[in-house]
Short mmCIF file of C-alpha atoms and ligand atoms in Angstrom, two decimals:
data_model
loop_
_atom_site.label_atom_id
_atom_site.label_comp_id
_atom_site.label_asym_id
_atom_site.label_seq_id
_atom_site.Cartn_x
_atom_site.Cartn_y
_atom_site.Cartn_z
CA MET A 86 77.72 56.91 -42.03
CA LEU A 87 76.81 55.16 -45.31
CA GLU A 88 78.16 51.46 -46.00
CA GLU A 89 80.10 51.14 -49.15
CA SER A 90 77.46 49.13 -51.13
CA GLU A 91 74.69 51.73 -50.29
CA ALA A 92 76.99 54.65 -51.37
CA ARG A 93 77.79 53.12 -54.78
CA LYS A 94 74.15 52.39 -55.26
CA GLN A 95 73.38 55.97 -54.30
CA VAL A 96 76.16 57.13 -56.97
CA LEU A 97 75.15 54.65 -59.83
CA GLU A 98 71.32 55.78 -59.32
CA ARG A 99 72.33 59.27 -60.65
CA ILE A 100 74.46 58.35 -63.11
CA GLU A 101 73.11 57.99 -66.89
CA THR A 102 74.66 56.02 -69.75
CA GLY A 103 75.58 57.59 -72.93
CA PRO A 104 74.70 59.88 -75.22
CA VAL A 105 75.07 57.71 -78.29
CA ILE A 106 76.86 58.94 -81.42
CA TRP A 107 78.01 56.74 -84.57
CA LEU A 108 81.42 56.59 -85.34
CA PRO A 109 83.46 55.05 -88.17
CA ILE A 110 84.97 51.81 -87.09
CA ASP A 111 88.40 52.99 -87.27
CA LEU A 112 87.84 55.42 -84.50
CA ALA A 113 85.74 52.98 -82.52
CA ARG A 114 88.32 51.10 -80.64
CA ASP A 115 87.56 50.23 -76.70
CA HIS A 116 84.16 52.01 -76.93
CA PHE A 117 81.11 50.14 -75.84
CA ALA A 118 78.29 49.14 -78.44
CA ALA A 119 75.35 51.17 -77.49
CA GLN A 120 72.92 48.66 -79.22
CA ASP A 121 72.96 45.16 -80.57
CA LEU A 122 74.44 44.83 -83.91
CA HIS A 123 73.49 42.13 -86.44
CA GLY A 124 75.07 40.20 -89.04
CA VAL A 125 74.17 41.61 -92.71
CA SER A 126 75.05 38.72 -94.94
CA ASP A 127 76.06 35.01 -94.21
CA PHE A 128 79.94 34.69 -93.73
CA PRO A 129 81.49 33.31 -95.67
CA ASP A 130 78.60 34.14 -98.03
CA PHE A 131 79.42 31.56 -100.62
CA ASP A 132 80.95 28.14 -100.25
CA ASN A 133 85.02 28.55 -100.72
CA SER A 134 88.04 26.57 -100.47
CA SER A 135 90.15 26.61 -97.45
CA MET A 136 93.13 25.35 -99.24
CA ASP A 137 95.42 25.63 -102.43
CA GLY A 138 94.47 22.55 -104.40
CA TYR A 139 91.97 20.85 -106.71
CA ALA A 140 88.23 21.04 -106.61
CA VAL A 141 86.94 17.45 -107.18
CA ARG A 142 84.04 14.80 -106.66
CA ALA A 143 85.08 13.09 -103.53
CA SER A 144 83.43 10.05 -104.85
CA GLU A 145 85.97 9.96 -107.83
CA ALA A 146 88.88 10.98 -105.55
CA MET A 147 89.84 7.92 -104.11
CA THR A 148 93.47 7.05 -103.47
CA GLY A 149 95.14 6.23 -106.43
CA ALA A 150 92.61 7.47 -108.94
CA SER A 151 93.58 10.00 -111.99
CA LEU A 152 91.39 13.03 -113.04
CA LYS A 153 91.89 15.28 -115.91
CA VAL A 154 92.49 18.77 -114.78
CA VAL A 155 90.28 21.28 -116.44
CA ASP A 156 92.07 24.22 -118.56
CA LYS A 157 90.59 27.13 -116.50
CA ILE A 158 91.45 27.85 -113.28
CA GLN A 159 89.60 29.43 -110.28
CA PRO A 160 91.84 31.87 -108.24
CA ALA A 161 90.21 33.69 -105.16
CA GLY A 162 88.34 36.55 -106.59
CA ILE A 163 85.62 36.82 -108.92
CA ASP A 164 83.60 33.74 -109.40
CA GLN A 165 84.53 32.23 -112.80
CA HIS A 166 81.19 29.90 -112.56
CA LEU A 167 83.10 27.11 -113.69
CA LYS A 168 81.42 23.68 -114.03
CA LEU A 169 83.25 20.30 -112.92
CA PRO A 170 82.83 17.66 -115.67
CA VAL A 171 82.71 13.96 -114.38
CA GLY A 172 86.16 12.69 -114.02
CA HIS A 173 87.63 16.03 -113.61
CA ALA A 174 89.56 18.39 -110.97
CA ILE A 175 89.82 22.17 -111.20
CA ARG A 176 92.78 23.91 -110.04
CA ILE A 177 91.38 25.84 -107.31
CA PHE A 178 93.20 28.47 -104.39
CA THR A 179 92.30 29.26 -100.93
CA GLY A 180 89.45 31.63 -100.69
CA ALA A 181 88.28 30.64 -104.27
CA PRO A 182 84.48 29.89 -104.97
CA ILE A 183 83.70 26.14 -105.55
CA PRO A 184 82.70 25.34 -108.76
CA GLU A 185 79.60 23.75 -109.40
CA GLY A 186 79.38 20.10 -109.13
CA ALA A 187 82.64 19.95 -106.90
CA ASP A 188 82.23 18.74 -103.34
CA ALA A 189 85.53 18.51 -101.97
CA VAL A 190 89.03 20.09 -102.25
CA ILE A 191 91.95 18.15 -102.24
CA MET A 192 95.13 19.61 -101.05
CA GLN A 193 97.79 20.07 -103.73
CA GLU A 194 100.24 18.38 -101.36
CA ASP A 195 98.03 15.28 -101.73
CA VAL A 196 98.37 14.67 -105.48
CA ASP A 197 100.96 14.25 -108.20
CA ARG A 198 100.43 16.45 -110.96
CA THR A 199 102.06 15.52 -114.51
CA ASP A 200 100.81 17.79 -117.35
CA GLN A 201 96.91 17.89 -117.24
CA VAL A 202 96.56 15.16 -115.12
CA ILE A 203 96.48 14.77 -111.09
CA LEU A 204 97.02 11.28 -109.28
CA VAL A 205 95.28 11.15 -105.87
CA GLN A 206 97.52 10.28 -103.16
CA GLU A 207 95.10 10.62 -100.15
CA ALA A 208 91.53 10.60 -100.81
CA VAL A 209 89.26 13.32 -99.40
CA VAL A 210 85.51 13.00 -98.18
CA THR A 211 82.51 14.77 -99.19
CA GLY A 212 82.98 18.81 -97.79
CA GLU A 213 86.46 18.34 -97.13
CA ASN A 214 88.38 21.78 -97.33
CA ILE A 215 85.41 23.63 -98.07
CA ARG A 216 84.29 26.48 -96.08
CA ARG A 217 80.45 26.27 -96.14
CA ARG A 218 78.49 29.73 -96.74
CA GLY A 219 77.13 30.85 -93.33
CA GLY A 220 79.32 28.53 -91.46
CA ASP A 221 80.58 31.49 -89.15
CA VAL A 222 78.23 34.27 -89.34
CA CYS A 223 74.21 33.65 -90.58
CA ALA A 224 72.61 36.78 -91.79
CA GLY A 225 70.25 38.45 -89.06
CA GLN A 226 72.46 36.75 -86.36
CA LYS A 227 73.31 38.98 -83.21
CA ILE A 228 77.27 39.35 -83.52
CA ILE A 229 77.59 42.35 -81.02
CA ALA A 230 75.67 42.67 -77.93
CA GLN A 231 75.06 46.33 -76.47
CA GLY A 232 77.80 46.86 -73.79
CA ASP A 233 80.17 44.95 -75.76
CA ARG A 234 83.91 46.34 -75.76
CA LEU A 235 84.73 47.20 -79.33
CA THR A 236 88.04 45.27 -79.39
CA PRO A 237 90.28 44.83 -82.62
CA ALA A 238 88.79 41.42 -83.33
CA ARG A 239 85.23 42.61 -82.95
CA LEU A 240 85.94 45.57 -85.23
CA SER A 241 87.11 43.20 -87.70
CA LEU A 242 84.03 41.46 -87.60
CA LEU A 243 82.17 44.29 -88.38
CA ALA A 244 84.33 45.19 -91.45
CA SER A 245 83.83 41.48 -92.70
CA GLN A 246 80.17 42.38 -92.75
CA GLY A 247 80.82 45.64 -94.45
CA ILE A 248 79.58 47.78 -91.31
CA ASP A 249 81.66 50.92 -91.33
CA GLU A 250 79.81 52.79 -88.66
CA VAL A 251 79.12 51.70 -85.16
CA PRO A 252 76.97 53.06 -82.45
CA ILE A 253 79.00 53.95 -79.30
CA TYR A 254 78.47 56.25 -76.14
CA THR A 255 80.36 59.15 -76.17
CA ARG A 256 83.30 59.66 -73.77
CA PRO A 257 82.72 62.00 -70.98
CA MET A 258 84.63 65.06 -70.55
CA ILE A 259 85.92 64.78 -66.77
CA HIS A 260 87.98 67.29 -64.91
CA VAL A 261 90.34 66.51 -61.94
CA VAL A 262 90.57 69.19 -59.40
CA THR A 263 93.60 68.64 -57.36
CA THR A 264 93.41 71.04 -54.25
CA GLY A 265 96.09 72.43 -51.67
CA ASP A 266 98.27 75.24 -50.90
CA GLU A 267 100.89 72.77 -50.00
CA LEU A 268 100.97 71.11 -53.45
CA VAL A 269 103.38 72.28 -56.58
CA GLN A 270 103.51 70.78 -59.92
CA ILE A 271 106.40 69.29 -61.31
CA GLY A 272 108.89 71.68 -62.86
CA ASP A 273 107.80 74.65 -60.52
CA TYR A 274 109.94 75.70 -57.83
CA ARG A 275 109.12 73.40 -54.49
CA MET A 276 109.99 75.39 -51.34
CA PRO A 277 110.74 73.49 -47.97
CA GLY A 278 107.47 71.95 -46.79
CA GLN A 279 105.80 71.92 -49.95
CA ILE A 280 105.06 68.63 -52.05
CA TYR A 281 104.60 67.66 -55.58
CA ASP A 282 100.99 66.95 -56.68
CA SER A 283 100.63 62.97 -57.45
CA ASN A 284 97.24 62.97 -57.54
CA GLY A 285 96.50 64.72 -60.55
CA ILE A 286 98.19 62.13 -62.60
CA LEU A 287 97.05 59.18 -60.83
CA LEU A 288 93.58 60.63 -61.32
CA LYS A 289 93.85 61.83 -65.00
CA THR A 290 95.62 58.50 -66.22
CA SER A 291 93.00 56.15 -64.09
CA ILE A 292 90.42 57.93 -65.72
CA GLU A 293 92.15 57.88 -69.49
CA ALA A 294 92.53 54.12 -68.95
CA LEU A 295 88.82 53.28 -68.51
CA GLY A 296 87.74 55.48 -71.57
CA GLY A 297 87.20 59.02 -70.31
CA ILE A 298 88.78 62.47 -71.39
CA ALA A 299 90.41 63.97 -68.41
CA GLU A 300 92.14 67.50 -68.08
CA GLN A 301 93.62 68.42 -64.43
CA VAL A 302 93.24 71.76 -62.79
CA HIS A 303 94.87 72.55 -59.67
CA LEU A 304 93.38 75.08 -56.96
CA GLN A 305 94.95 76.63 -54.12
CA ASP A 306 92.81 76.40 -50.40
CA ASP A 307 90.95 79.23 -51.28
CA PRO A 308 87.24 79.08 -50.77
CA GLU A 309 86.17 82.12 -53.49
CA LEU A 310 88.90 80.91 -56.12
CA MET A 311 87.34 77.46 -55.81
CA ARG A 312 83.85 78.50 -55.95
CA GLN A 313 84.61 80.50 -58.91
CA ALA A 314 86.52 77.67 -60.75
CA ILE A 315 84.44 74.87 -59.85
CA ALA A 316 81.14 76.90 -61.05
CA ILE A 317 82.81 76.92 -64.43
CA LEU A 318 84.24 73.40 -64.41
CA CYS A 319 80.70 72.01 -63.56
CA GLU A 320 79.40 73.60 -66.91
CA VAL A 321 81.81 72.29 -69.11
CA SER A 322 82.24 68.61 -67.63
CA ASP A 323 80.50 65.44 -67.11
CA PHE A 324 81.87 64.70 -63.87
CA VAL A 325 84.21 66.94 -61.88
CA VAL A 326 86.58 64.79 -59.55
CA ILE A 327 88.04 66.76 -56.64
CA ALA A 328 90.94 65.50 -54.71
CA GLY A 329 91.50 66.97 -51.29
CA GLY A 330 89.73 69.35 -49.08
CA VAL A 331 86.59 67.07 -48.38
CA SER A 332 87.70 66.25 -44.76
CA VAL A 333 86.77 68.11 -41.35
CA GLY A 334 90.18 70.32 -41.17
CA GLU A 335 90.09 74.25 -41.20
CA ARG A 336 91.56 74.39 -44.43
CA ASP A 337 89.05 71.83 -46.26
CA PHE A 338 86.54 73.99 -48.18
CA VAL A 339 85.33 71.91 -50.71
CA LYS A 340 81.91 70.96 -49.02
CA ASP A 341 80.86 74.73 -48.14
CA VAL A 342 81.78 75.53 -51.92
CA LEU A 343 79.59 72.79 -53.31
CA ASN A 344 77.03 74.01 -51.04
CA ALA A 345 77.52 77.62 -52.23
CA LEU A 346 77.15 76.20 -55.67
CA GLY A 347 73.75 74.57 -55.03
CA VAL A 348 75.27 71.08 -55.39
CA GLU A 349 72.79 68.54 -53.80
CA THR A 350 75.10 66.37 -51.93
CA SER A 351 74.01 62.64 -51.72
CA PHE A 352 76.22 61.84 -49.12
CA TRP A 353 79.51 62.41 -47.20
CA ARG A 354 81.30 60.02 -45.46
CA VAL A 355 81.55 56.17 -46.13
CA ARG A 356 82.36 53.65 -43.89
CA ILE A 357 85.41 52.31 -45.32
CA LYS A 358 89.29 52.60 -44.77
CA PRO A 359 90.99 54.09 -46.32
CA GLY A 360 88.48 56.97 -48.04
CA LYS A 361 86.21 57.85 -45.19
CA PRO A 362 85.78 61.39 -46.16
CA PHE A 363 84.69 60.46 -49.88
CA LEU A 364 81.54 62.88 -51.08
CA TYR A 365 79.23 62.44 -54.16
CA GLY A 366 76.81 65.15 -55.13
CA GLN A 367 75.05 66.55 -58.36
CA HIS A 368 74.97 70.07 -59.60
CA PRO A 369 71.88 71.63 -60.69
CA ASN A 370 73.06 70.94 -64.41
CA GLY A 371 73.47 67.24 -63.77
CA CYS A 372 77.35 67.18 -63.67
CA SER A 373 78.33 64.61 -61.15
CA ILE A 374 80.94 65.64 -58.54
CA PHE A 375 82.95 63.31 -56.50
CA GLY A 376 85.17 64.51 -53.94
CA LEU A 377 87.89 61.97 -53.05
CA PRO A 378 90.23 62.54 -49.86
CA GLY A 379 93.68 63.94 -50.78
CA ASN A 380 95.76 61.21 -49.25
CA PRO A 381 97.09 59.23 -52.28
CA VAL A 382 96.10 56.03 -51.31
CA SER A 383 92.62 56.93 -50.28
CA ALA A 384 92.07 59.05 -53.55
CA PHE A 385 92.99 55.66 -55.49
CA VAL A 386 90.91 53.33 -53.30
CA THR A 387 87.62 55.58 -53.59
CA PHE A 388 88.41 56.31 -57.30
CA GLN A 389 88.20 52.15 -57.83
CA ILE A 390 85.28 51.50 -55.90
CA PHE A 391 83.24 54.73 -56.67
CA VAL A 392 84.21 56.77 -59.37
CA ALA A 393 85.25 53.78 -61.79
CA PRO A 394 81.87 52.00 -61.40
CA ALA A 395 80.14 55.32 -62.32
CA LEU A 396 82.52 56.04 -65.29
CA ARG A 397 82.13 52.25 -66.51
CA LYS A 398 78.38 53.08 -66.34
CA ARG A 399 78.32 56.10 -68.43
CA LEU A 400 80.48 54.67 -70.99
CA GLY A 401 78.07 51.87 -71.61
CA GLN A 402 80.28 48.98 -70.20
CA ILE A 403 78.11 46.11 -68.76
CA VAL A 404 79.39 45.38 -65.32
CA LYS A 405 77.14 42.71 -63.57
CA ASP A 406 77.84 44.02 -59.83
CA PRO A 407 80.43 46.51 -59.29
CA GLY A 408 80.81 45.65 -55.88
CA LEU A 409 81.42 41.77 -56.26
CA LEU A 410 84.84 40.81 -54.87
CA GLN A 411 86.96 38.67 -56.92
CA VAL A 412 88.77 35.80 -55.04
CA ILE A 413 92.57 36.85 -55.07
CA GLY A 414 94.49 34.06 -53.67
CA ARG A 415 96.15 32.51 -50.72
CA ALA A 416 97.31 34.89 -47.86
CA GLY A 417 101.22 34.34 -47.56
CA GLU A 418 101.10 36.05 -44.17
CA VAL A 419 98.54 36.49 -41.20
CA LEU A 420 96.27 39.70 -41.88
CA ARG A 421 94.34 41.55 -39.64
CA ASN A 422 91.63 44.14 -39.61
CA GLY A 423 91.45 45.49 -35.91
CA GLY A 424 89.37 48.60 -36.90
CA ASP A 425 85.53 49.37 -37.16
CA ARG A 426 85.59 49.88 -40.95
CA PRO A 427 86.18 47.37 -43.76
CA HIS A 428 89.90 47.84 -44.68
CA TYR A 429 91.11 47.97 -48.19
CA LEU A 430 94.85 46.66 -48.02
CA ARG A 431 97.18 47.13 -50.95
CA ALA A 432 98.86 43.79 -51.60
CA VAL A 433 100.88 41.53 -54.37
CA GLU A 434 99.50 38.29 -55.72
CA THR A 435 102.02 36.12 -57.65
CA ASP A 436 101.21 32.60 -58.41
CA GLY A 437 98.45 32.71 -56.12
CA GLU A 438 100.05 33.98 -52.95
CA VAL A 439 99.35 37.28 -51.56
CA PHE A 440 101.61 39.49 -49.59
CA LEU A 441 101.07 43.16 -48.45
CA SER A 442 102.93 45.53 -50.69
CA GLY A 443 104.71 47.52 -48.01
CA THR A 444 103.40 50.00 -45.39
CA GLN A 445 99.44 50.55 -45.57
CA GLN A 446 99.31 54.16 -44.49
CA SER A 447 97.37 56.19 -46.71
CA HIS A 448 100.47 58.59 -48.07
CA ALA A 449 102.30 55.44 -49.00
CA ILE A 450 102.68 55.73 -52.65
CA PHE A 451 105.53 52.99 -53.23
CA GLY A 452 103.18 50.42 -51.86
CA LEU A 453 100.58 51.42 -54.18
CA SER A 454 102.59 51.25 -57.07
CA LYS A 455 103.56 47.87 -56.32
CA ALA A 456 100.19 46.46 -55.53
CA ASN A 457 98.42 44.66 -58.09
CA CYS A 458 95.33 43.95 -55.78
CA LEU A 459 93.37 45.38 -53.14
CA ILE A 460 92.56 43.06 -50.33
CA ARG A 461 89.28 43.88 -48.44
CA LEU A 462 89.13 42.86 -44.84
CA GLU A 463 85.85 43.04 -42.86
CA PRO A 464 85.80 44.92 -39.24
CA GLY A 465 87.47 42.36 -36.84
CA GLN A 466 88.60 39.83 -39.40
CA LYS A 467 91.61 38.07 -39.12
CA VAL A 468 93.08 35.86 -42.04
CA GLU A 469 95.28 32.73 -41.24
CA GLU A 470 98.22 32.19 -43.41
CA GLY A 471 97.03 30.10 -46.40
CA ASP A 472 93.33 31.41 -46.19
CA MET A 473 91.76 32.47 -49.51
CA VAL A 474 91.23 36.09 -49.54
CA SER A 475 89.22 38.25 -51.81
CA GLY A 476 89.32 41.98 -53.04
CA ILE A 477 89.82 43.84 -56.41
CA LYS A 478 92.45 42.97 -59.11
CA LEU A 479 93.90 46.26 -60.36
P1 AMP B 574 93.46 67.14 -47.50
O1 AMP B 574 92.45 65.62 -47.91
O2 AMP B 574 93.38 67.89 -48.49
O3 AMP B 574 93.52 67.07 -46.14
O4 AMP B 574 94.92 66.12 -48.08
C1 AMP B 574 95.03 64.78 -47.12
C2 AMP B 574 96.83 64.61 -47.32
O5 AMP B 574 96.65 64.29 -48.74
C3 AMP B 574 97.83 65.85 -47.18
O6 AMP B 574 98.74 65.32 -46.54
C4 AMP B 574 97.80 66.63 -48.50
O7 AMP B 574 99.05 67.10 -48.66
C5 AMP B 574 97.96 65.10 -49.28
N1 AMP B 574 97.38 65.33 -50.75
C6 AMP B 574 96.36 66.43 -50.96
N2 AMP B 574 96.25 66.41 -52.21
C7 AMP B 574 97.25 66.02 -52.90
C8 AMP B 574 97.97 65.62 -54.09
N3 AMP B 574 97.38 66.24 -55.14
N4 AMP B 574 99.10 65.17 -54.49
C9 AMP B 574 99.56 64.55 -53.46
N5 AMP B 574 99.25 64.41 -52.14
C10 AMP B 574 98.25 65.30 -51.95
MG1 MG B 575 94.21 69.82 -48.42
#
């Protein structure tokens, strides 16, 4: 059986980033930049005032000095190309170009104005209240790095540079295939013994939250029907994520179906709990196929540790080491892994203290719904109350 890190390595080796398209910036939010982007011009690209006030020479604007106010004003907008005569001040507003000869702006609150004269109440120093050309960004400077998420603030940075399109990695099309005769969809009649499908929404929304496009198809446990449906889905998907039917039961047909479709299975089974029967393969056309165990918690954990890193890579998100665990906090209770596989436990971290979130069986969705982290315990590991624990933040 493969170790988790080796299994993830094998998956990621087979996932390619991209393809790349250019998108208008108003459609690009939360995509990842497909290349470095550089400043087109200095920002600001002219010296301008950061205050409403008067443009002056600092050497003339001592406390108690009076300065004559020039007739013309310089509002924000088109540069009036005003020149500041000696002994004068020019009325100026926030964002307005600094007139030639001025080297500071005195705030309007710091002067007394009578008619065409200001009396300086508070002296200014050279450069005060002036936003210098290039003070934020210089032309040619790298402003976005490949792999950066295009947040609203980064999109506004691009807009400030007059850049209206950005290269991004496209969102992959992912089909979620839920399997099982015992499952019904919400709204359908549920016979005794049947259960509602909960993996469909779990996986579809998990994919969407990371940036993929997801659709769900439910299939009965019928190998011929599965073969036909999955064959079509592989033609129209970047990834197919199958939940259930990958284990060793008589009614677990997924492996045989994939073999019949010529899928090259990289591995089946990983040394983790929950999630042992996880499978990864590639269809001859390059479509990646993830086989997740059907138990909801197992599906969730294997999604987090295998599918999510693959999806992030496909979307061009830079993740240094997807296997790196984070420190979660201090155990609020004794934790133990008596088994022979690394165990991901569902837990809640509050103010640095970590408690399990209910029963740890792999069908237990309520505990999963409360969890804000997964704690990883190595085989045989015992954690005392107060010890630091690490895992994955959700
Ligand atoms: P399987 O991996 O197909 O053997 O399924 C393992 C367990 O997970 C069974 O108890 C299934 O009923 C349950 N299960 C499988 N698929 C789903 C699903 N889509 N939603 C909820 N439970 C499921
Ligand atoms: Mg099943």
